[in-house]
XYZ file of C-alpha atoms in Angstrom:
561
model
C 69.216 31.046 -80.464
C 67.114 28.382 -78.415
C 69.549 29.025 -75.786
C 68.775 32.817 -75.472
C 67.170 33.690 -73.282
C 65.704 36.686 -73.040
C 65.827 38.098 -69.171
C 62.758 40.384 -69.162
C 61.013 36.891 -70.176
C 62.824 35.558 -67.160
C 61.940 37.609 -64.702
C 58.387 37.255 -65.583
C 58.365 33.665 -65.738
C 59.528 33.960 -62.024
C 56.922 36.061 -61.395
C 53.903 34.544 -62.648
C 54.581 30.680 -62.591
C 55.526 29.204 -59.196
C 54.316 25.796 -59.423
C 54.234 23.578 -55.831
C 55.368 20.242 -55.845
C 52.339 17.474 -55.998
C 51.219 15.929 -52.699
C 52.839 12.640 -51.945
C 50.560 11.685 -49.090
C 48.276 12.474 -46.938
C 50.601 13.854 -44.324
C 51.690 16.228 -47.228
C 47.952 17.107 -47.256
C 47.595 17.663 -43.581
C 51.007 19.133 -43.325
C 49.465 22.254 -45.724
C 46.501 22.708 -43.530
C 46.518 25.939 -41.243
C 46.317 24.885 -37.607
C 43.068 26.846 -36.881
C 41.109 24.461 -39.482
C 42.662 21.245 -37.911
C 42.047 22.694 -34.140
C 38.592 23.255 -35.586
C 38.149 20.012 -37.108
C 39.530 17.851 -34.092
C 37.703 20.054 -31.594
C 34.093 18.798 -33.620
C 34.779 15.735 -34.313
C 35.394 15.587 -29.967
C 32.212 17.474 -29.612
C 30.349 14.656 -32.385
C 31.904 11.864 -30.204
C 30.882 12.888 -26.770
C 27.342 13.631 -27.952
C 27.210 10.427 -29.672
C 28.410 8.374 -26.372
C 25.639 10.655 -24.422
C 22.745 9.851 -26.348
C 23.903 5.735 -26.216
C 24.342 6.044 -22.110
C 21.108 7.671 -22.126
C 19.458 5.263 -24.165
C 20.886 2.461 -22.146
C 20.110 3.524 -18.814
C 16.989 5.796 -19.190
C 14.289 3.223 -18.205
C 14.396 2.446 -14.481
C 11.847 0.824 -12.570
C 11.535 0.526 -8.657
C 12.646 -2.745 -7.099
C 11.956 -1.523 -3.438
C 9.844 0.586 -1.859
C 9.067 1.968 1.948
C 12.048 0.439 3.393
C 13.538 1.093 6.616
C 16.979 2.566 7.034
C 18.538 -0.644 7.976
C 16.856 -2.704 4.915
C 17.943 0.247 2.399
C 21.766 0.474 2.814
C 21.901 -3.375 3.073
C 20.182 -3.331 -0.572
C 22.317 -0.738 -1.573
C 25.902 -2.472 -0.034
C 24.533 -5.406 -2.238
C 23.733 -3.407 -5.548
C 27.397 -2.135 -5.056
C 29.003 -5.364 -5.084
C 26.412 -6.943 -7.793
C 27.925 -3.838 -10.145
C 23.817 -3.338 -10.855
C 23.636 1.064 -11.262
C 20.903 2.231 -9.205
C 18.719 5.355 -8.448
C 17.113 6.504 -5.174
C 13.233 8.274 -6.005
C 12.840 12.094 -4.160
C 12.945 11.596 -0.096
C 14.360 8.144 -0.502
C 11.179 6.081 -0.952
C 12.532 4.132 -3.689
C 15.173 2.227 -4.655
C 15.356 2.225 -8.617
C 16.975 -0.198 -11.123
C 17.520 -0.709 -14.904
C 14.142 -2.126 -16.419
C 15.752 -5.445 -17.737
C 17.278 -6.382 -14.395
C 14.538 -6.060 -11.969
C 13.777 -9.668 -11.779
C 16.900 -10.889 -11.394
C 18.305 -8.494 -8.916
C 14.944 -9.254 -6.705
C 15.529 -12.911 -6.933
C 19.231 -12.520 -6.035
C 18.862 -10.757 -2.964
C 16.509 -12.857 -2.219
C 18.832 -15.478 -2.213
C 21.013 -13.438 -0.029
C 17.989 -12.939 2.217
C 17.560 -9.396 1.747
C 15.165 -7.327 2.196
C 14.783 -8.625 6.009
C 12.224 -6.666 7.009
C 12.017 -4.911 10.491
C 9.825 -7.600 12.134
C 10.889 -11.644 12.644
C 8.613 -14.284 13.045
C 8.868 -17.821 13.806
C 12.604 -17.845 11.776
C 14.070 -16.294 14.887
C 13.330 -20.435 15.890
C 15.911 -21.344 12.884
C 19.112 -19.757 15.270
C 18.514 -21.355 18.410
C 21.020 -21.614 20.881
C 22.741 -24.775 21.934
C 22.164 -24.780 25.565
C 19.982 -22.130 25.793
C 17.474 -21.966 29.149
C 13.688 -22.851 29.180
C 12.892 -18.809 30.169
C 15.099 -18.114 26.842
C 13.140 -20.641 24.253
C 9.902 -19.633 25.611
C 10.770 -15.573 24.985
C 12.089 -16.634 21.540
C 8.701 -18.171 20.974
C 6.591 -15.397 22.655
C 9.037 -12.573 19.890
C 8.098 -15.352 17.209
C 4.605 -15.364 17.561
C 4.141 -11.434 18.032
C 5.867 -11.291 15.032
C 3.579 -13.689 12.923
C 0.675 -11.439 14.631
C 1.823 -8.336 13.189
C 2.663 -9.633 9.738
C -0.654 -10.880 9.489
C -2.432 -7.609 10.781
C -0.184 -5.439 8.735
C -1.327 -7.080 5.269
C -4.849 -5.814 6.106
C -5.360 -2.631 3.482
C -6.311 0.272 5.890
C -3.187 -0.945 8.381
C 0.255 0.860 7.763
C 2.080 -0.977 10.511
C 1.246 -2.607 14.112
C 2.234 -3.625 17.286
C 1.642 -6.896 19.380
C 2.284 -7.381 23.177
C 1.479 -10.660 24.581
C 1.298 -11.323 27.980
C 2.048 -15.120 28.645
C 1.845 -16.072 32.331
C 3.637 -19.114 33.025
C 1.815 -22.137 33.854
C 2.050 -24.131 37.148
C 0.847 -27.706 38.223
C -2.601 -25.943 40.199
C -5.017 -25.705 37.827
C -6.806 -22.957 40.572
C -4.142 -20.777 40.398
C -3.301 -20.937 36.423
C -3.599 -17.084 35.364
C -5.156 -16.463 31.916
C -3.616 -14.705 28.752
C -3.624 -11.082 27.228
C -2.728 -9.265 24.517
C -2.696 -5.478 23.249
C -2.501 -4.645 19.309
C -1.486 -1.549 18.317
C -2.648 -0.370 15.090
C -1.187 2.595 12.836
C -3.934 3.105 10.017
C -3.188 4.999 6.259
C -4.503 8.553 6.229
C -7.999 8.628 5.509
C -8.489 4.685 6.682
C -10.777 3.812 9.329
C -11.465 -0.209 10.515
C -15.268 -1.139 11.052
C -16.787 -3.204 14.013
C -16.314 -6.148 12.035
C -12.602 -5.693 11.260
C -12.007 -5.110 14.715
C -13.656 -8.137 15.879
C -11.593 -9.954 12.822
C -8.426 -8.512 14.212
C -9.815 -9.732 17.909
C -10.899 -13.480 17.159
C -7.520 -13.697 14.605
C -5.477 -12.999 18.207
C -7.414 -14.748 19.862
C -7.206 -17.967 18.037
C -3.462 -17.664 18.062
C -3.190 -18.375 21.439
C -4.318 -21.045 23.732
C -6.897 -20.133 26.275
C -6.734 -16.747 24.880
C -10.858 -15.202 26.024
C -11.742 -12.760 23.251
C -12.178 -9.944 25.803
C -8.984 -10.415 27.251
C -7.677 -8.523 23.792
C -7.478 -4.523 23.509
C -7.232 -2.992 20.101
C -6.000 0.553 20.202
C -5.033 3.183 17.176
C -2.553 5.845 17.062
C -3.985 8.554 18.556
C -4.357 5.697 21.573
C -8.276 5.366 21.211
C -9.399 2.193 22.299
C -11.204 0.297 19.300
C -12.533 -2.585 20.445
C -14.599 -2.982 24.153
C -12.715 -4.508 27.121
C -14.001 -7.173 29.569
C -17.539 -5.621 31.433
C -17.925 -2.494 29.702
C -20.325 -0.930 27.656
C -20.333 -0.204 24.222
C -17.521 2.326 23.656
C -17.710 5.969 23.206
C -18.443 7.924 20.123
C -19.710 5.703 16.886
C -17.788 4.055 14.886
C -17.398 3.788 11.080
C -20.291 2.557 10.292
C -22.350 4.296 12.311
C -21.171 7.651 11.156
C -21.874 6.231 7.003
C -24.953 5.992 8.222
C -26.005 9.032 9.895
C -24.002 10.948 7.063
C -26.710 9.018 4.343
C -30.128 9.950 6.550
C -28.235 13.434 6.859
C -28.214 13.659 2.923
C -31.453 11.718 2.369
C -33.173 14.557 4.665
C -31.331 17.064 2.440
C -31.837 15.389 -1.346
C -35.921 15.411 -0.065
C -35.530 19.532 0.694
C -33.786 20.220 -2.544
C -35.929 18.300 -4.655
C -39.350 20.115 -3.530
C -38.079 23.368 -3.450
C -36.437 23.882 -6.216
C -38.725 23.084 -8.625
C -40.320 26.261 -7.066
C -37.286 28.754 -7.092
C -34.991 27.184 -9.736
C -31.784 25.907 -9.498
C -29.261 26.877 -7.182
C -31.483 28.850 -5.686
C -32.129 26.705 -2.386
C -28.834 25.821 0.266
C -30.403 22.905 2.558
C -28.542 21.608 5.371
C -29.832 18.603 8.104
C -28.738 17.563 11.153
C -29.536 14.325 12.532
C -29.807 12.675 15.908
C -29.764 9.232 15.689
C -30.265 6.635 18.534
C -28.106 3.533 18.265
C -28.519 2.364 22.027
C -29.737 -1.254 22.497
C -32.550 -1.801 24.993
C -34.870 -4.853 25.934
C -37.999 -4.977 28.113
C -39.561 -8.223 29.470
C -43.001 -7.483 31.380
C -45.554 -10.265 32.792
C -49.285 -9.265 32.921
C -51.866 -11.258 34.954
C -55.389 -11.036 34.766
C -58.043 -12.172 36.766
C -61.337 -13.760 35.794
C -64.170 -11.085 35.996
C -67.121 -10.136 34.176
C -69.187 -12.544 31.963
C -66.035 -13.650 30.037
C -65.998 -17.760 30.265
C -63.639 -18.376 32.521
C -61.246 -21.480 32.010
C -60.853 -24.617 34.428
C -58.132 -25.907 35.605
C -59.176 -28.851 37.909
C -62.533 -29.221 39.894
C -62.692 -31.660 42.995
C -65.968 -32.773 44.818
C -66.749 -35.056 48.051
C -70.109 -36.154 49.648
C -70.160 -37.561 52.989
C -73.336 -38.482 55.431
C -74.687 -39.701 58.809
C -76.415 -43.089 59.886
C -80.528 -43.162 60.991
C -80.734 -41.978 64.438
C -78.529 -41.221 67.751
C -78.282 -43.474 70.545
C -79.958 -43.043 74.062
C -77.685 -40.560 76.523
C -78.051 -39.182 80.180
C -78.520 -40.845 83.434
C -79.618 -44.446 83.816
C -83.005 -44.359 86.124
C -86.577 -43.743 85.771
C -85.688 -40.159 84.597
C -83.959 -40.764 81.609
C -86.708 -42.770 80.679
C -89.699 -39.827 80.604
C -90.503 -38.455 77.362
C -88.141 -35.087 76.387
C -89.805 -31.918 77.949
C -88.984 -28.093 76.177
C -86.037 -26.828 77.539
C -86.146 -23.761 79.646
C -83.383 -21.393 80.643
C -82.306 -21.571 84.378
C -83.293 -18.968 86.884
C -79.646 -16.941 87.699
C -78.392 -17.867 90.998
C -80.216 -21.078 90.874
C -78.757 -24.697 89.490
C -80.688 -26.776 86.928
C -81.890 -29.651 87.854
C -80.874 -32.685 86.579
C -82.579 -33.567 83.407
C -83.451 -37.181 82.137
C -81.309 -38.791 79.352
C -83.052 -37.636 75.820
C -84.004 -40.971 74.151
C -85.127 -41.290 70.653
C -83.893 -41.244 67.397
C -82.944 -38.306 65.375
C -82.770 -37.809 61.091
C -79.989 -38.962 58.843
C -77.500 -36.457 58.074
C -75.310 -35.709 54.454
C -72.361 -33.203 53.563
C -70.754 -31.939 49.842
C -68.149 -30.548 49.298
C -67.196 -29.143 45.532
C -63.664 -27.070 45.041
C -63.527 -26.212 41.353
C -59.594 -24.495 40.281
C -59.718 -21.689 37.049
C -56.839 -20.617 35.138
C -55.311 -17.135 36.085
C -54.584 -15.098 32.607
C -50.573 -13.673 32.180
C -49.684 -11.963 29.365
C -45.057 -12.283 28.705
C -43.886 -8.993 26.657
C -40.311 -9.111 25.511
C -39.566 -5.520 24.009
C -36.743 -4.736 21.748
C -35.832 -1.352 20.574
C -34.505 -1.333 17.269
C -30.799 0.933 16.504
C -30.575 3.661 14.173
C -34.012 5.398 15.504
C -33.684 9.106 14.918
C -34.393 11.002 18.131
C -34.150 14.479 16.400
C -34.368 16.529 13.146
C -32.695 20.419 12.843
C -32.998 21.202 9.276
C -31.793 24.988 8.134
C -32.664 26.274 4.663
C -31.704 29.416 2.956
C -34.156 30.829 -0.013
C -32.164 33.414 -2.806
C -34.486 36.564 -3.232
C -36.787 35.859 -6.871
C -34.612 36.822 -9.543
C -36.465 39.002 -12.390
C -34.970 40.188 -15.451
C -36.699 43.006 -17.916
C -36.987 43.564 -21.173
C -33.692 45.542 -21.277
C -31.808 43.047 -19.855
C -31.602 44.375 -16.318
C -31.780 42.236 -13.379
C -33.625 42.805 -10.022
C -34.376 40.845 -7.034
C -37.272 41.055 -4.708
C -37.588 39.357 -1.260
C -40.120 36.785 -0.796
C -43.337 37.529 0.937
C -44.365 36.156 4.248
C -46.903 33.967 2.931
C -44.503 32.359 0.617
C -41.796 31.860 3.515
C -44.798 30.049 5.415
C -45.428 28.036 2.742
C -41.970 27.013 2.061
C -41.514 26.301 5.631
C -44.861 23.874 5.235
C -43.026 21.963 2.519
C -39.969 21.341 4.092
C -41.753 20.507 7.637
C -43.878 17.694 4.879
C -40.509 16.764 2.892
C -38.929 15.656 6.379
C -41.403 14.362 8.536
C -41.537 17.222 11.039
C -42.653 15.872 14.173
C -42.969 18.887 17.133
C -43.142 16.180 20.065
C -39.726 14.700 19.122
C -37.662 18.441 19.370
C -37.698 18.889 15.586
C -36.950 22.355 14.349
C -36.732 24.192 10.801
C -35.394 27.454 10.136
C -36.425 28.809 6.786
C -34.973 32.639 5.853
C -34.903 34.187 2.711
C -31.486 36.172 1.581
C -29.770 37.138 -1.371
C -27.288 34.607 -2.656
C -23.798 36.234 -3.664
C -22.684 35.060 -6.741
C -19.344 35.541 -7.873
C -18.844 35.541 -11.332
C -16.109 32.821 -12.080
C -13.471 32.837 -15.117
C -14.303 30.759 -17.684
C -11.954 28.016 -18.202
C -10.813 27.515 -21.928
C -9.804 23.812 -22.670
C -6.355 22.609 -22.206
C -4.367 22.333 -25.817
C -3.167 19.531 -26.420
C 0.401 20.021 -26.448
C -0.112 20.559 -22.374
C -1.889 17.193 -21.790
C 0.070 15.159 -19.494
C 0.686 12.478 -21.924
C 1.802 15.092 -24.467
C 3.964 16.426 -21.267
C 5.715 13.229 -20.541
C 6.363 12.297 -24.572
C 8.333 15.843 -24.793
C 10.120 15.279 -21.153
C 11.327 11.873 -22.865
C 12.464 12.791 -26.121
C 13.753 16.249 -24.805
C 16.945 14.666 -23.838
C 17.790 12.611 -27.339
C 16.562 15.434 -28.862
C 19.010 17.867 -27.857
C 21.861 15.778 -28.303
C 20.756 15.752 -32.126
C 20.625 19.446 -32.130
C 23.920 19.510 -30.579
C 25.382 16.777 -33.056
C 23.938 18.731 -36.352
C 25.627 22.013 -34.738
C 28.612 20.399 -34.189
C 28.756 19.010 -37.656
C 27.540 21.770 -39.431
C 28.949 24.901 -38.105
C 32.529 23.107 -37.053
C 33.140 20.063 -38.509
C 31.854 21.455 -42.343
C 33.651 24.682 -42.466
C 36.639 22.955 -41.147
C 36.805 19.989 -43.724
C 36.308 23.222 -46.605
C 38.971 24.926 -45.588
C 41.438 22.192 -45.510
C 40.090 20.989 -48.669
C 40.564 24.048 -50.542
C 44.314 24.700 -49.383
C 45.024 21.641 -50.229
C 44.076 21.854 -53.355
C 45.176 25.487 -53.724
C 48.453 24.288 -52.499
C 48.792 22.209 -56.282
C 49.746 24.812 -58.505
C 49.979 23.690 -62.044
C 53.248 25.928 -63.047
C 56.844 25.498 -61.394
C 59.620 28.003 -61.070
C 61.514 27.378 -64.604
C 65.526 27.993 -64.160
C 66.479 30.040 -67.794
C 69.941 28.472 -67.767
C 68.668 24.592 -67.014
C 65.488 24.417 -67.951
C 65.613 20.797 -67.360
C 65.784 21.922 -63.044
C 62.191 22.617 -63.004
C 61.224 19.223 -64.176
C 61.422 17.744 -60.475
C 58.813 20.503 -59.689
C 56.087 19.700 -62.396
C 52.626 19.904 -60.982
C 49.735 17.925 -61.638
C 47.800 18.402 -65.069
C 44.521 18.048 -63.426
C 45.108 21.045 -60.802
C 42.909 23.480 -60.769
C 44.252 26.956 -61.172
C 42.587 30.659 -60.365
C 42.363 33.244 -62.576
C 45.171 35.234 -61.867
C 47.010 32.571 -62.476
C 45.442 31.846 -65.604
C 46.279 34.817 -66.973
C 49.708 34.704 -66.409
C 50.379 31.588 -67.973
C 48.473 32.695 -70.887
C 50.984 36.034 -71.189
C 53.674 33.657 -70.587
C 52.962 31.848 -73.596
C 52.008 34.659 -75.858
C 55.546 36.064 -74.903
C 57.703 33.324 -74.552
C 56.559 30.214 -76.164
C 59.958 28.777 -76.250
C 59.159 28.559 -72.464
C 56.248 27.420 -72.703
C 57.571 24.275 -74.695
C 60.172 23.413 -72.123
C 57.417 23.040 -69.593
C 55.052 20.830 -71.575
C 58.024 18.877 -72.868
C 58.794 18.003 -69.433
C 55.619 17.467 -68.013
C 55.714 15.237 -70.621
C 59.100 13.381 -70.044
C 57.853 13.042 -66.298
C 54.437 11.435 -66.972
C 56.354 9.049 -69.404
C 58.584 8.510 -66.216
């Protein structure tokens, strides 16, 4: 009766247990997975990978720092030829201003083509001495020398701040054996300033001397100093000061121009209010240099006491009486008779010699020497003296607001423009004989109403811009890595878990004749089974537990197995 069996009971236990065979591996396991979950599944863990070696690349190479900067063309690819062969990754900045490295290896990529004497630079010096010629002629050594020094020269005047680059000619006459006929030295610098650089007077003359002294029997003036725009900086041998003013001279007439203005603002607008008052002053300054020697002399007049420079005197006299003259004879002897004057036409007659004695004579003589007075003036004008003031001011109407909140303005009255004008002319020193002038008008100021500017947030502070620029990139890999895990990877590993273990069905297809057959088949006891499934094998056994025993007693023989 055991062997009955019944075929109704048969057919259902065909129906309703089917019972896989148990995985032996894990190729079994794969094996049962459907090939959209593993083409999922590989696909994300691609995806996962190639996000993963992103974010390390990026965090490897992210931080560059410049090793070069402002090279020339020639200097540039010869860094970059030796980057190549160094196998050091490099980045050139926007327009090609830069030449960029990794952070770590800035210091020893500089000192290694350094080694390799790189950068070179687009001007030589005295190294252009190192690769001299064998054999070479005395013209040739004495150009390499002339390069050589020019080359010093314009390394020296390019490390000045305000200098971008500059140029040095020399002009080196060669020397004979007449010292008459020996022709002196010359040289021309050409400067290229930053924008918004200027050099001083002193800087020039430093950039003069520093030639110069460079070169024997180089004069001073014998050195020209131009800029770009091929203005000629410094003075040349026998002229004048040069045109225009220089740096300083213009900082200075720009701080009397604004010391002229600060005095305007600050007495009128304690009168109007603020920003009220528009003050502008224009000044003519004087920065010639003149000198004036005059010599005064003055005589000695009046009843001033006059001073003496040397007085000189002399006395000299005659003896007691004169000797006896005339004609020896009896006339010469007679006393002297008065003289009388001779009748015209008639001679005199012949008069006795004049006898007697006469009285002693004396003579003085006094020369006295006084000081002439002479006055020596040396005059010199002083630079900076302002020759001129033009100072134009503009008044707002006065401003009055009501009760109600409405505004009105109202010109100011003549008196008050007069007034004004009075303070200003005060404020500034007005002088009329000097060509000052001050226009004072009154007009209404337009005022446009500008938009009120909120704070910037924070997120759109420039630090808070660069944090998000620099996390933006590891950031989105992580988004892209949770995606990929998430809605790929995930879905993929639950559907090829739950075939799997779907595929482990815990009944086997029993043959009625051999019941022993379905023994190889037995599934695992610990497989999980759904409800339909359930509920078949619990009809099966309410129908046919006969069946029912064959399968547990082989489950059981295979276990023991």
């Amino acid at each position: 009766m055991d062997n009955a069996i019944n075929p109704a009971l048969t057919n259902t236990a065909t129906r309703a247990v089917t019972l896989a065979p148990p995985p032996g591996s894990v190729m079994a396991r794969l094996t049962s997975v459907p090939v959209k979950a593993m083409v999922m599944l590989t696909l994300g863990i691609a995806a996962l990978a190639a996000v993963v070696a992103a974010l390390a690349m990026w965090s490897k190479g992210g931080d560059y720092k410049m090793l070069y900067a402002n090279l020339s063309d020639r200097d540039g690819g010869a860094v970059l030829g030796q980057l190549t062969q160094m196998n050091v990754p490099y980045k050139i900045s926007e327009g090609g201003a830069a030449i960029l490295v990794p952070a770590d290896k800035v210091h020893d990529v500089r000192l290694k083509l350094a080694q390799s004497g790189l950068p070179k630079g687009t001007t030589s010096g005295f190294e252009l001495m190192d690769n001299a010629r064998f054999g070479q002629t005395q013209f040739q050594e004495r150009l390499t020398f002339q390069r050589g020094l020019e080359g010093e020269l314009v390394r020296s005047i390019s490390s000045l701040s305000a200098v971008a680059s500059a140029r040095v000619h020399l002009a080196l006459p060669q020397q004979n054996g007449f010292f008459r006929e020996q022709q002196k030295p010359s040289a021309s610098v050409l400067v290229q300033l930053h924008p918004g650089r200027t050099l001083d007077r002193a800087q020039i003359a430093g950039i003069v001397h520093l030639v110069s002294s460079s070169v024997p029997e180089l004069n001073p003036k014998a050195v020209s100093v131009l800029d770009s725009s091929g203005s000629l900086l410094s003075a040349a041998s026998g002229d004048g000061p040069t045109q225009g003013l220089d740096a300083q001279q213009l900082q200075y007439v720009q701080q009397v121009e604004s010391s002229y203005v600060r005095r305007v603002m600050d007495i009128i607008e304690p009168v109007l209010g603020r920003d009220n008052v528009r003050a502008n002053v224009t000044a003519e300054i004087d920065f010639s240099q003149s000198e004036a020697t005059d010599e005064l002399f003055k005589p000695n007049q009046g009843n001033a006491p006059a001073a003496v420079r040397s007085q000189q005197s002399s006395e000299s006299s005659n003896g007691a009486g004169t000797s006896p003259a005339g004609v020896p004879g009896a006339a010469s002897n007679q006393p002297p008779v008065p003289a009388t004057a001779p009748l015209s036409g008639a001679s005199a007659p012949l008069q006795a010699a004049q006898g007697g004695t006469t009285a002693p004579t004396t003579r003085r003589d006094n020369v006295t020497n006084y000081e002439v007075d002479k006055t020596v003036r040396v005059t010199r004008n002083a630079t900076g003296v302002v020759k001129r003031l033009n100072a134009a001011v503009v008044v707002n109407h006065r401003v009055n607001t009501d009760a109600k909140g409405k505004t009105t303005s109202t010109p100011l009255t003549a008196d008050e423009i007069e007034k004004l004008t009075a303070l200003v002319q005060e404020s500034i020193g007005f002088n009329k004989d000097r060509g000052d002038s001050i226009k004072l008008i009154n007009a209404p100021f337009r005022i446009e109403a500008t938009p009120k500017t909120e704070p910037m947030p924070p997120w759109r502070q420039p630090w808070a811009v660069d944090l998000v620029r620099a996390a933006a990139v590891p950031t989105a890999l992580a988004l892209i890595a949770l995606l990929v895990v998430t809605g790929i990877i995930k879905p993929a590993f639950k559907t090829a878990n739950s075939v799997v273990l779907g595929s482990q069905v815990d009944t086997v297809v029993a043959d009625p004749v051999n019941p022993a057959s379905g023994a190889k088949a037995t599934p695992a006891l610990e497989a999980p089974m759904n409800d339909r499934r359930l509920v078949d094998a619990r009809e099966l056994a309410k129908q046919n537990p006969a069946a029912v025993a064959h399968i547990v007693r082989d489950w059981v023989h295979n276990e023991a197995a």
